[in-house]
Coordinates of C-alpha atoms in Angstrom, one line a residue:
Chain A
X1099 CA -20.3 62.4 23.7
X1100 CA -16.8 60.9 24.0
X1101 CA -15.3 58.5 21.3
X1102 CA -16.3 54.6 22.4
X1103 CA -13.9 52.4 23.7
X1104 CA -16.2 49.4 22.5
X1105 CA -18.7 49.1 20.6
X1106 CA -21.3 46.1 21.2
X1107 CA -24.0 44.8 19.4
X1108 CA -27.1 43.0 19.0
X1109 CA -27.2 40.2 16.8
X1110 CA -30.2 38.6 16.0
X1111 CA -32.0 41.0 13.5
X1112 CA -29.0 43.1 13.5
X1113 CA -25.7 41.9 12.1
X1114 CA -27.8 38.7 11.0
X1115 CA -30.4 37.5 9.4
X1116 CA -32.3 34.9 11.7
X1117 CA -35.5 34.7 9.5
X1118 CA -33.8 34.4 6.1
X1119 CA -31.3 31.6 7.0
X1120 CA -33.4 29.8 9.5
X1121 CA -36.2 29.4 7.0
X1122 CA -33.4 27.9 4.6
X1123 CA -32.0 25.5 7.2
X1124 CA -35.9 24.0 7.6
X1125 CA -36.4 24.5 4.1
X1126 CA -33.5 21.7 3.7
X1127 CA -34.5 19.6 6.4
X1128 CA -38.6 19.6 4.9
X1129 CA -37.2 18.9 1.4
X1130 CA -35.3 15.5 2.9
X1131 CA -38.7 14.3 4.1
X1132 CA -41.0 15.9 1.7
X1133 CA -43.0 18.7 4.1
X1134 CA -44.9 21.2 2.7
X1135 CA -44.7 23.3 5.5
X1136 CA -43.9 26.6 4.9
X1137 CA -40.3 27.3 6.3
X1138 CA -41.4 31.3 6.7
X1139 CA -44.2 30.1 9.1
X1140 CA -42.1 27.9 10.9
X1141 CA -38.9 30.2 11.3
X1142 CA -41.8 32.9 12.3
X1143 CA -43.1 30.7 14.8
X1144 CA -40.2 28.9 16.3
X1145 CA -38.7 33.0 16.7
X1146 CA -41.8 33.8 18.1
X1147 CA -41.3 31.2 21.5
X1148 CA -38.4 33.3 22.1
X1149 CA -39.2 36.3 24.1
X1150 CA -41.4 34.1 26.2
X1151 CA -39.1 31.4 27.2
X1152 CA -36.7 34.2 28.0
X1153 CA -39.2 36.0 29.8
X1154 CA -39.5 33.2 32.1
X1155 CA -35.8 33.5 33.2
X1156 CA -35.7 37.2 33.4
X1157 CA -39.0 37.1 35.6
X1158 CA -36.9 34.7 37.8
X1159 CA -39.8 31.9 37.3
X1160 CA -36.7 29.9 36.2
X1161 CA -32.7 30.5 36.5
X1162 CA -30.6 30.7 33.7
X1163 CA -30.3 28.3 31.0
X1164 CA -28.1 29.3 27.7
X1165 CA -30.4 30.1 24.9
X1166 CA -29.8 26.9 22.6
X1167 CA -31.7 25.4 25.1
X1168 CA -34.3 27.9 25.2
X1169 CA -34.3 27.1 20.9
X1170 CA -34.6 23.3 21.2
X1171 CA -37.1 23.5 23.7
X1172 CA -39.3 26.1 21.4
X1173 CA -38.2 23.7 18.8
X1174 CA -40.2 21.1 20.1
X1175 CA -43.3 23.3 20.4
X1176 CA -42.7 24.6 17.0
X1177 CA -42.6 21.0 15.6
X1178 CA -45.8 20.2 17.5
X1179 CA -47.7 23.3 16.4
X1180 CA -47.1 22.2 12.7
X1181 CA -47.8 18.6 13.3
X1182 CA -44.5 17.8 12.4
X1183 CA -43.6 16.0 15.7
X1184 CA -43.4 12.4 13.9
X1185 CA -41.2 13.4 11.0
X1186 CA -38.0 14.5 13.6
X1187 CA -36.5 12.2 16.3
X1188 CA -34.4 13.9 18.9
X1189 CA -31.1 13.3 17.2
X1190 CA -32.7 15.5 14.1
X1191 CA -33.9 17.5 16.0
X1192 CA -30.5 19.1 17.7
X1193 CA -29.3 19.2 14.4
X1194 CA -32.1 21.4 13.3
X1195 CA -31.8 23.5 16.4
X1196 CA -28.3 24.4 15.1
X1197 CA -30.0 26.0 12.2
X1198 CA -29.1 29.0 15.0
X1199 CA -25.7 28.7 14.3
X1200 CA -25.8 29.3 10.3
X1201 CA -27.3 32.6 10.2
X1202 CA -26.0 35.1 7.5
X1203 CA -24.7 38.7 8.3
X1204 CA -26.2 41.2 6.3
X1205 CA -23.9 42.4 4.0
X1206 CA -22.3 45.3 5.7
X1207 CA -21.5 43.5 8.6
X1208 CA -18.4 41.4 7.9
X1209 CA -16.3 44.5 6.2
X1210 CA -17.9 46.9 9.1
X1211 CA -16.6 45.2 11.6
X1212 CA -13.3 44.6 10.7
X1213 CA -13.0 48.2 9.9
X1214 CA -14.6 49.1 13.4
X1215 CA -12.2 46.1 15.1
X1216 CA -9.1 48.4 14.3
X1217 CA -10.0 51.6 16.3
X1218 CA -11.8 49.6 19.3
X1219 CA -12.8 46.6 21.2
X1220 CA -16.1 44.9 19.3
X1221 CA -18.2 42.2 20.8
X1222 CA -21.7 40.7 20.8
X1223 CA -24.1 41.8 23.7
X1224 CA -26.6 39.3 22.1
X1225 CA -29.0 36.8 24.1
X1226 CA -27.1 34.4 21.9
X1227 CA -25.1 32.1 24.2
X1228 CA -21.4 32.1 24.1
X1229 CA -21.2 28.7 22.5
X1230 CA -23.6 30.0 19.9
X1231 CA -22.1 33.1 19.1
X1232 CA -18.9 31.6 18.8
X1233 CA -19.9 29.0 16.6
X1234 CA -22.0 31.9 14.5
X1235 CA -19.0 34.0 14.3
X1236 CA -16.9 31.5 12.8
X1237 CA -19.8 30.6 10.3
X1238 CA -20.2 34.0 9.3
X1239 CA -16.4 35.8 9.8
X1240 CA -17.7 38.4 12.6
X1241 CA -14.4 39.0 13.9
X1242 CA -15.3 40.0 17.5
X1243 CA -12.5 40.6 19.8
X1244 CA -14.3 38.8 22.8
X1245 CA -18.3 37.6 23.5
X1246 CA -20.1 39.2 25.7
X1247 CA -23.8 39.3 26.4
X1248 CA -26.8 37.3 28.2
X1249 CA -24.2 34.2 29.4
X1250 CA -21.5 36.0 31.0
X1251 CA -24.7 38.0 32.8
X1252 CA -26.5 34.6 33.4
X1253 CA -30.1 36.9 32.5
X1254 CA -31.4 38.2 29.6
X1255 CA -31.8 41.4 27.8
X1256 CA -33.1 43.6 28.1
X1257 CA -32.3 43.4 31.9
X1258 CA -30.2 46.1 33.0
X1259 CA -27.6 43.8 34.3
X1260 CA -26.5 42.4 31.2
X1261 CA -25.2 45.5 29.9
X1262 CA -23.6 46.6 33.3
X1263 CA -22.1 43.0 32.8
X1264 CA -20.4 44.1 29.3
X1265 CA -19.0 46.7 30.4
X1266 CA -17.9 45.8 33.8
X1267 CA -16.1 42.4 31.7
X1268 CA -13.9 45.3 29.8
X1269 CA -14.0 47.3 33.0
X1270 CA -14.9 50.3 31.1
X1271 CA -17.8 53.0 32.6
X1272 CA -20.7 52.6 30.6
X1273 CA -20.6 55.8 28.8
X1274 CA -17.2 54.4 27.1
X1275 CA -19.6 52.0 25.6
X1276 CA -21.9 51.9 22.8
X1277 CA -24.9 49.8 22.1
X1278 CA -25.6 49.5 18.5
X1279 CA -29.0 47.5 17.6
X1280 CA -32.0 47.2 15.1
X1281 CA -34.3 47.0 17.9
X1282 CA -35.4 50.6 19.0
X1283 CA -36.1 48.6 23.1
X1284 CA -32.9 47.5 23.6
X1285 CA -31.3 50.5 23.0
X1286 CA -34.2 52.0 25.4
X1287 CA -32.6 49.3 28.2
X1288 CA -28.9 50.3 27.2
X1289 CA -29.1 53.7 27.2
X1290 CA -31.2 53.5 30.7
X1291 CA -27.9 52.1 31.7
X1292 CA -25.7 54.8 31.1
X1293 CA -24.2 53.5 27.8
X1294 CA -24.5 55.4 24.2
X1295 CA -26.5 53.9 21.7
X1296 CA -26.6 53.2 18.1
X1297 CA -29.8 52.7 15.8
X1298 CA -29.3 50.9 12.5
X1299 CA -32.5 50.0 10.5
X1300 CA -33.0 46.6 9.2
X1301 CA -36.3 46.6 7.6
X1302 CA -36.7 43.6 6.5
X1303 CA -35.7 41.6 9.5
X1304 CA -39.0 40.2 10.1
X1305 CA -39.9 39.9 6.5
X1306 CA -41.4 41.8 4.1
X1307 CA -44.2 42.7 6.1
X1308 CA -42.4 44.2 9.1
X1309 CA -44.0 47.2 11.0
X1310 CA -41.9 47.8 14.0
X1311 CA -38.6 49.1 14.4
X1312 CA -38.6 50.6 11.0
X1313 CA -37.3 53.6 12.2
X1314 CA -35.5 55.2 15.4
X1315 CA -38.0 56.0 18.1
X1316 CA -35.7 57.1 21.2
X1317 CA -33.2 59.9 21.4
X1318 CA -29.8 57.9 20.3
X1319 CA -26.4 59.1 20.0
X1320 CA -26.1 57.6 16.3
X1321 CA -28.0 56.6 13.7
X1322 CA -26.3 54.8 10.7
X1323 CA -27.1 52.9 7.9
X1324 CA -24.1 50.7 8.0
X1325 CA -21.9 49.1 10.3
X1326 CA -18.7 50.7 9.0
X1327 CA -20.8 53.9 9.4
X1328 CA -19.4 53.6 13.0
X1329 CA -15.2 53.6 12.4
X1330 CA -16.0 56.8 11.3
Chain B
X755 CA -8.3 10.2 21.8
X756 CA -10.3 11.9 19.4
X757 CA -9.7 15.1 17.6
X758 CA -10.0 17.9 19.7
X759 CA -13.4 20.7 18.5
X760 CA -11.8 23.3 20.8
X761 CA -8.2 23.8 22.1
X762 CA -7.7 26.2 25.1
X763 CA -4.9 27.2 26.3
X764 CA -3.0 28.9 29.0
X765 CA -1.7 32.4 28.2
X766 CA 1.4 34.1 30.1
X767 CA 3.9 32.2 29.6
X768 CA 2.3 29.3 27.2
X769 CA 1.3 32.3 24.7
X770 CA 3.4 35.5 25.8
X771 CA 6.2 36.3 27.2
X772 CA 5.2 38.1 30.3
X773 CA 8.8 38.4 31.6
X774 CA 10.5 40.2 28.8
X775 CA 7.7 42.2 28.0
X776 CA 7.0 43.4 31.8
X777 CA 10.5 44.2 32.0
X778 CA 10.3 46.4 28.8
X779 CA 7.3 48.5 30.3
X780 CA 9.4 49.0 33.8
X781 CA 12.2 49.8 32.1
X782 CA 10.8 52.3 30.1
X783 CA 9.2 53.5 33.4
X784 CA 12.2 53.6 35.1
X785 CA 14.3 55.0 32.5
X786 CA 11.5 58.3 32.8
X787 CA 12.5 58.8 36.7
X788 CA 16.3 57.4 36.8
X789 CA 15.4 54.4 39.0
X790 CA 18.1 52.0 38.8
X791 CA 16.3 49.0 39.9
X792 CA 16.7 45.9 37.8
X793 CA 13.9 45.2 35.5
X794 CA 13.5 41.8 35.6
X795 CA 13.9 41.7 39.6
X796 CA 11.5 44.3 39.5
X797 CA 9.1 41.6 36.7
X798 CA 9.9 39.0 38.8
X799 CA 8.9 40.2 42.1
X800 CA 6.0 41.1 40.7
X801 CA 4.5 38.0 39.1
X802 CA 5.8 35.7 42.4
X803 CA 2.7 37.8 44.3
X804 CA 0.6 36.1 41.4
X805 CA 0.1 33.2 42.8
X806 CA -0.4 33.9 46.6
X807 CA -2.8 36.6 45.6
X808 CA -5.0 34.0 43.6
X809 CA -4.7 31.8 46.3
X810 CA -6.6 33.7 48.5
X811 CA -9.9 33.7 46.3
X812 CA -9.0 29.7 45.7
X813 CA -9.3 29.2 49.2
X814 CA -12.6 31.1 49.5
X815 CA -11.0 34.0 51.7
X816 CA -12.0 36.5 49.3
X817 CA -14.6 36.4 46.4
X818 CA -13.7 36.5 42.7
X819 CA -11.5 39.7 42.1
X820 CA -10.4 40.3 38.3
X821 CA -6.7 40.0 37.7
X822 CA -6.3 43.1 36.6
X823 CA -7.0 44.6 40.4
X824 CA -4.8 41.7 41.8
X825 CA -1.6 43.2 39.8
X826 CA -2.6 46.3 40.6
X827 CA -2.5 45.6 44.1
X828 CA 0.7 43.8 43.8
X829 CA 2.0 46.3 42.0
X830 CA 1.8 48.4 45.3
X831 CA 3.6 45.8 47.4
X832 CA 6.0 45.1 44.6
X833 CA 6.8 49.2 44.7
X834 CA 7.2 49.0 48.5
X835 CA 9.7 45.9 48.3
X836 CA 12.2 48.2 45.8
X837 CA 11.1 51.3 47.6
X838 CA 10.6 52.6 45.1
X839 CA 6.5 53.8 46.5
X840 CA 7.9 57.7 46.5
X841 CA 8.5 57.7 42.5
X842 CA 4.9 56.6 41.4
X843 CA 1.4 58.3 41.8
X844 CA -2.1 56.5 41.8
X845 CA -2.3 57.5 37.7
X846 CA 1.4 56.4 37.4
X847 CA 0.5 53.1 39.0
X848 CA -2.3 52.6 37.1
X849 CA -0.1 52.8 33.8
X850 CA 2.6 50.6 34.9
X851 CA 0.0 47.7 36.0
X852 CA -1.5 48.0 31.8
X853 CA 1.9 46.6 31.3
X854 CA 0.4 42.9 31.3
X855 CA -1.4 44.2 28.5
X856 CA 1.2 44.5 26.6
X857 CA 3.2 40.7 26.8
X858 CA 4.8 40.2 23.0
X859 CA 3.7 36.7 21.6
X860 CA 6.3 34.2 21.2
X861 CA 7.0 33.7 17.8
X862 CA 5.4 30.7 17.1
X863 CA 1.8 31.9 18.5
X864 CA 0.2 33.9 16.1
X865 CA 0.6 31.8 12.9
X866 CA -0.2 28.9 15.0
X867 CA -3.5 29.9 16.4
X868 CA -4.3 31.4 12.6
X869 CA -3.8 28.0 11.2
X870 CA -5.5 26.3 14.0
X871 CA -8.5 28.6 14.0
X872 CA -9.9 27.0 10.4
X873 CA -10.2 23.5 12.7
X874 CA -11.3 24.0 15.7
X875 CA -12.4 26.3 18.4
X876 CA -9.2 28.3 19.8
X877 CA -10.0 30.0 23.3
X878 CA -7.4 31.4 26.0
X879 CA -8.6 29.8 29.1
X880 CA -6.3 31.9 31.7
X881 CA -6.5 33.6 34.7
X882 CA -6.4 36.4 33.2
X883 CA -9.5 38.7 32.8
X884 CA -12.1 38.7 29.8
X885 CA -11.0 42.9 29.8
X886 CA -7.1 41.7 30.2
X887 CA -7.5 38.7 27.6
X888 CA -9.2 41.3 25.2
X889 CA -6.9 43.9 25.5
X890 CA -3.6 41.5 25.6
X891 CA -5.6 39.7 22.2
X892 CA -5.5 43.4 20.7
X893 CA -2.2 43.6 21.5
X894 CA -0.6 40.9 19.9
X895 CA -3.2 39.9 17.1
X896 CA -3.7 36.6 18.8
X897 CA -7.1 35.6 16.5
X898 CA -9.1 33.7 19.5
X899 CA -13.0 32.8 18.4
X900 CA -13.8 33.7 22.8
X901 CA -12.2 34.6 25.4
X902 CA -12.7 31.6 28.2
X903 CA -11.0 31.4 31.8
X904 CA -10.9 32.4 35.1
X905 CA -13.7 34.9 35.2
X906 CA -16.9 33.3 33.4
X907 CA -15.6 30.8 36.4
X908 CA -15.5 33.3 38.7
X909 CA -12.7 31.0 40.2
X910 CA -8.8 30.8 39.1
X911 CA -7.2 28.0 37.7
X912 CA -6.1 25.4 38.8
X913 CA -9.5 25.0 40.5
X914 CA -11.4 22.7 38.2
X915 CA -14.3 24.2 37.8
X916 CA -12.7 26.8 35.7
X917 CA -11.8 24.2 33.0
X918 CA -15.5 22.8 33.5
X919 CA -16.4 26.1 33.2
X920 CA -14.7 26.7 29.5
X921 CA -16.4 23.2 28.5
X922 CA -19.6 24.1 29.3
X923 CA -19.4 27.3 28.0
X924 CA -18.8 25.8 24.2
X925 CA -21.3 23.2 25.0
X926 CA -18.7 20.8 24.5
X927 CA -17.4 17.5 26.4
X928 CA -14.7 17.7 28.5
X929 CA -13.0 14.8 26.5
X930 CA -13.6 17.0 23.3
X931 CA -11.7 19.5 24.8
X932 CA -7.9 20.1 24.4
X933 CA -6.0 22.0 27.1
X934 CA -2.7 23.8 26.0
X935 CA -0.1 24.9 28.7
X936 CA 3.8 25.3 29.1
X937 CA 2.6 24.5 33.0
X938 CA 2.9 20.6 33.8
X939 CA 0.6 21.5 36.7
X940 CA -2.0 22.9 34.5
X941 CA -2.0 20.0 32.6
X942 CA -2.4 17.7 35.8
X943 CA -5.5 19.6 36.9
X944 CA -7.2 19.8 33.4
X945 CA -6.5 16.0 33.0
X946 CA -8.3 14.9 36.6
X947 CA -11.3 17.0 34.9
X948 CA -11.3 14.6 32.0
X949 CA -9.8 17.0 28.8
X950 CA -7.1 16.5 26.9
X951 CA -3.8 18.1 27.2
X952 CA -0.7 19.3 25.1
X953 CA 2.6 20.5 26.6
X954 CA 4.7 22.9 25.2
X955 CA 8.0 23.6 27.0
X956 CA 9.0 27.1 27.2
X957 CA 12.1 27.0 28.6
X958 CA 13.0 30.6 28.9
X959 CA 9.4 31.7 30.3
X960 CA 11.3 32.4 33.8
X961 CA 14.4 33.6 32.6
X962 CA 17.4 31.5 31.7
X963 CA 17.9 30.1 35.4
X964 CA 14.3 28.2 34.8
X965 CA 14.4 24.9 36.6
X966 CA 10.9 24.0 36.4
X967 CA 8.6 22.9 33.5
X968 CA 11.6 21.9 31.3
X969 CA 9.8 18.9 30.0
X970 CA 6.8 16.9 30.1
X971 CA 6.3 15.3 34.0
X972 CA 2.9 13.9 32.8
X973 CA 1.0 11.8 30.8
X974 CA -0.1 14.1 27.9
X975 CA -2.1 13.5 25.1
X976 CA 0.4 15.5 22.7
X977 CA 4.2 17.4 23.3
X978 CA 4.3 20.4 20.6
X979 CA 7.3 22.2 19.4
X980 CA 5.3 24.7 18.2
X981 CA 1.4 25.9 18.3
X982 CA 0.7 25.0 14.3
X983 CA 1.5 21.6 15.6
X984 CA -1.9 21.4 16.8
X985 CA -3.3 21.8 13.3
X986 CA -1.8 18.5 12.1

């Protein structure tokens, strides 16, 4: 295994914490209009249109459409599911979808990176649009040195051709790169590609009740329990 | 006008100074083989293919072709023009053309974009390559939140869908948009597509015979001395 020239990562799950801070963001906007809904249940649920709505694009049942799309519309169905559709008018509404755009990194992540950031290139390979990781990186100080991921491929992971598209935008062979995620199948799809791979474990990602992911199932080239583990 | 969420800009020449610093690298090239040949000649030659090369894609005779293989190929014709084709290998060749990696920031740039960065979105939008734009960002510790341009256009500037393409890319307006350049003709094509514009004159960007871009020739939105002008 040669050193990496770049190191790209997931981000939903792994350098952030989706469930947490979008289950805060709802929190607020329930408080404003007194619903009881339970914020957990409704950042559970609204997550939970994801990989469907995606699957539709990478199926090819639709073409691309950036994923804050892909949120407002699950937004809508999230709303509905909870009865909620009269409380939010559309102008509330994209302001709750940006809930997406406030999510904190774990606490590794900021100091990791910039640590990683001096001996090579770092950038997202999320499903996160670039508009959205952009905005996300400046909430959160992720001090990537470009974005990469799902837009730039115009699919989703974990198609193979999003991480052929990473590496091809820093025109680097795919064993120069490594995929680092919390998600045991996207390092399945990266490393089917050619690329090394990186396991970190965030176990409470999904919430306290979590049972997949736990632990590494797949054959990877590192396995670290913190970002900075990887300038090392 | 309102205030800008995002300010793009144009990068050699606008952000670097491609001239001196090309001249450095084949200097230092030279010097290694005791090639005589004139530096900036040599830098100049060089970047005048620029624009025919682009023009070809522009035109639709050729699909979208990073910039980094269009210097490289340039490269070659620039080496045949000084014949100087007998001095450099394919691996030689290959480390000259990294020399537009490499482009020193004028002295203004990097505190600029630092201070600009806690306002607004800062994004190159060149025709330089997301690997190029990376690597050059490295480089010269130019803090950009993305890096926009050419290639998620698959198109090169001034074509206007590769400023479209940087607007709809942040999800922004192209009136919330403001595009920075040293290029007067830059400016004109970013304005027809409905952003805003800045000039910034840098007078010495072709050497100190430059008899073009001098001044403003268009009806911009701001004139900067400097790039921390932008913040206030």
């Amino acid at each position: 295994m040669s050193v990496p020239r770049a190191f790209i990562f997931d981000v939903f799950g792994t350098m952030v914490d989706w469930r947490e801070s979008v289950a805060r963001e709802a929190a607020r906007a329930f408080s404003a209009k007194a619903i009881t809904t339970d914020p957990y249940a409704f950042a559970d649920f609204w997550r939970g249109r994801y990989d469907p709505a995606m699957e539709r694009i990478r199926s090819g049942g639709r073409g691309y459409v950036q994923l804050d799309d892909l949120h407002r519309e699950n937004l809508d169905e999230t709303l509905a599911h909870f009865k909620l559709e009269p409380f939010f008018n559309e102008q509330e509404r994209d302001t709750l979808n940006t809930a997406w755009e406030k999510l904190d990194p774990w606490p590794d992540v900021v100091d990791g990176l910039h640590a990683l950031k001096a001996k090579a290139i770092i950038a997202p390979c999320s499903n996160g649009s670039i508009a959205l990781m952009t905005r996300l990186a400046k909430y959160g100080g992720l001090p990537w040195d470009c974005i990469l991921g799902a837009e730039i491929a115009q699919n989703y992971k974990p198609e193979p051709v999003v991480y052929h598209a990473c590496c091809n935008a820093l025109r680097l062979q795919p064993n120069e790169v490594m995929m680092v995620a919390a998600h045991n199948n996207d390092l399945h799809a990266a490393q089917a590609c050619g690329l090394q791979t990186a396991f970190i474990a965030r176990p409470i990602e999904r919430g306290p009740g979590q049972t997949i992911d736990l632990a590494p199932n797949g054959d990877w080239d590192r396995v670290i329990d913190r970002i900075s583990d990887l300038a090392h």
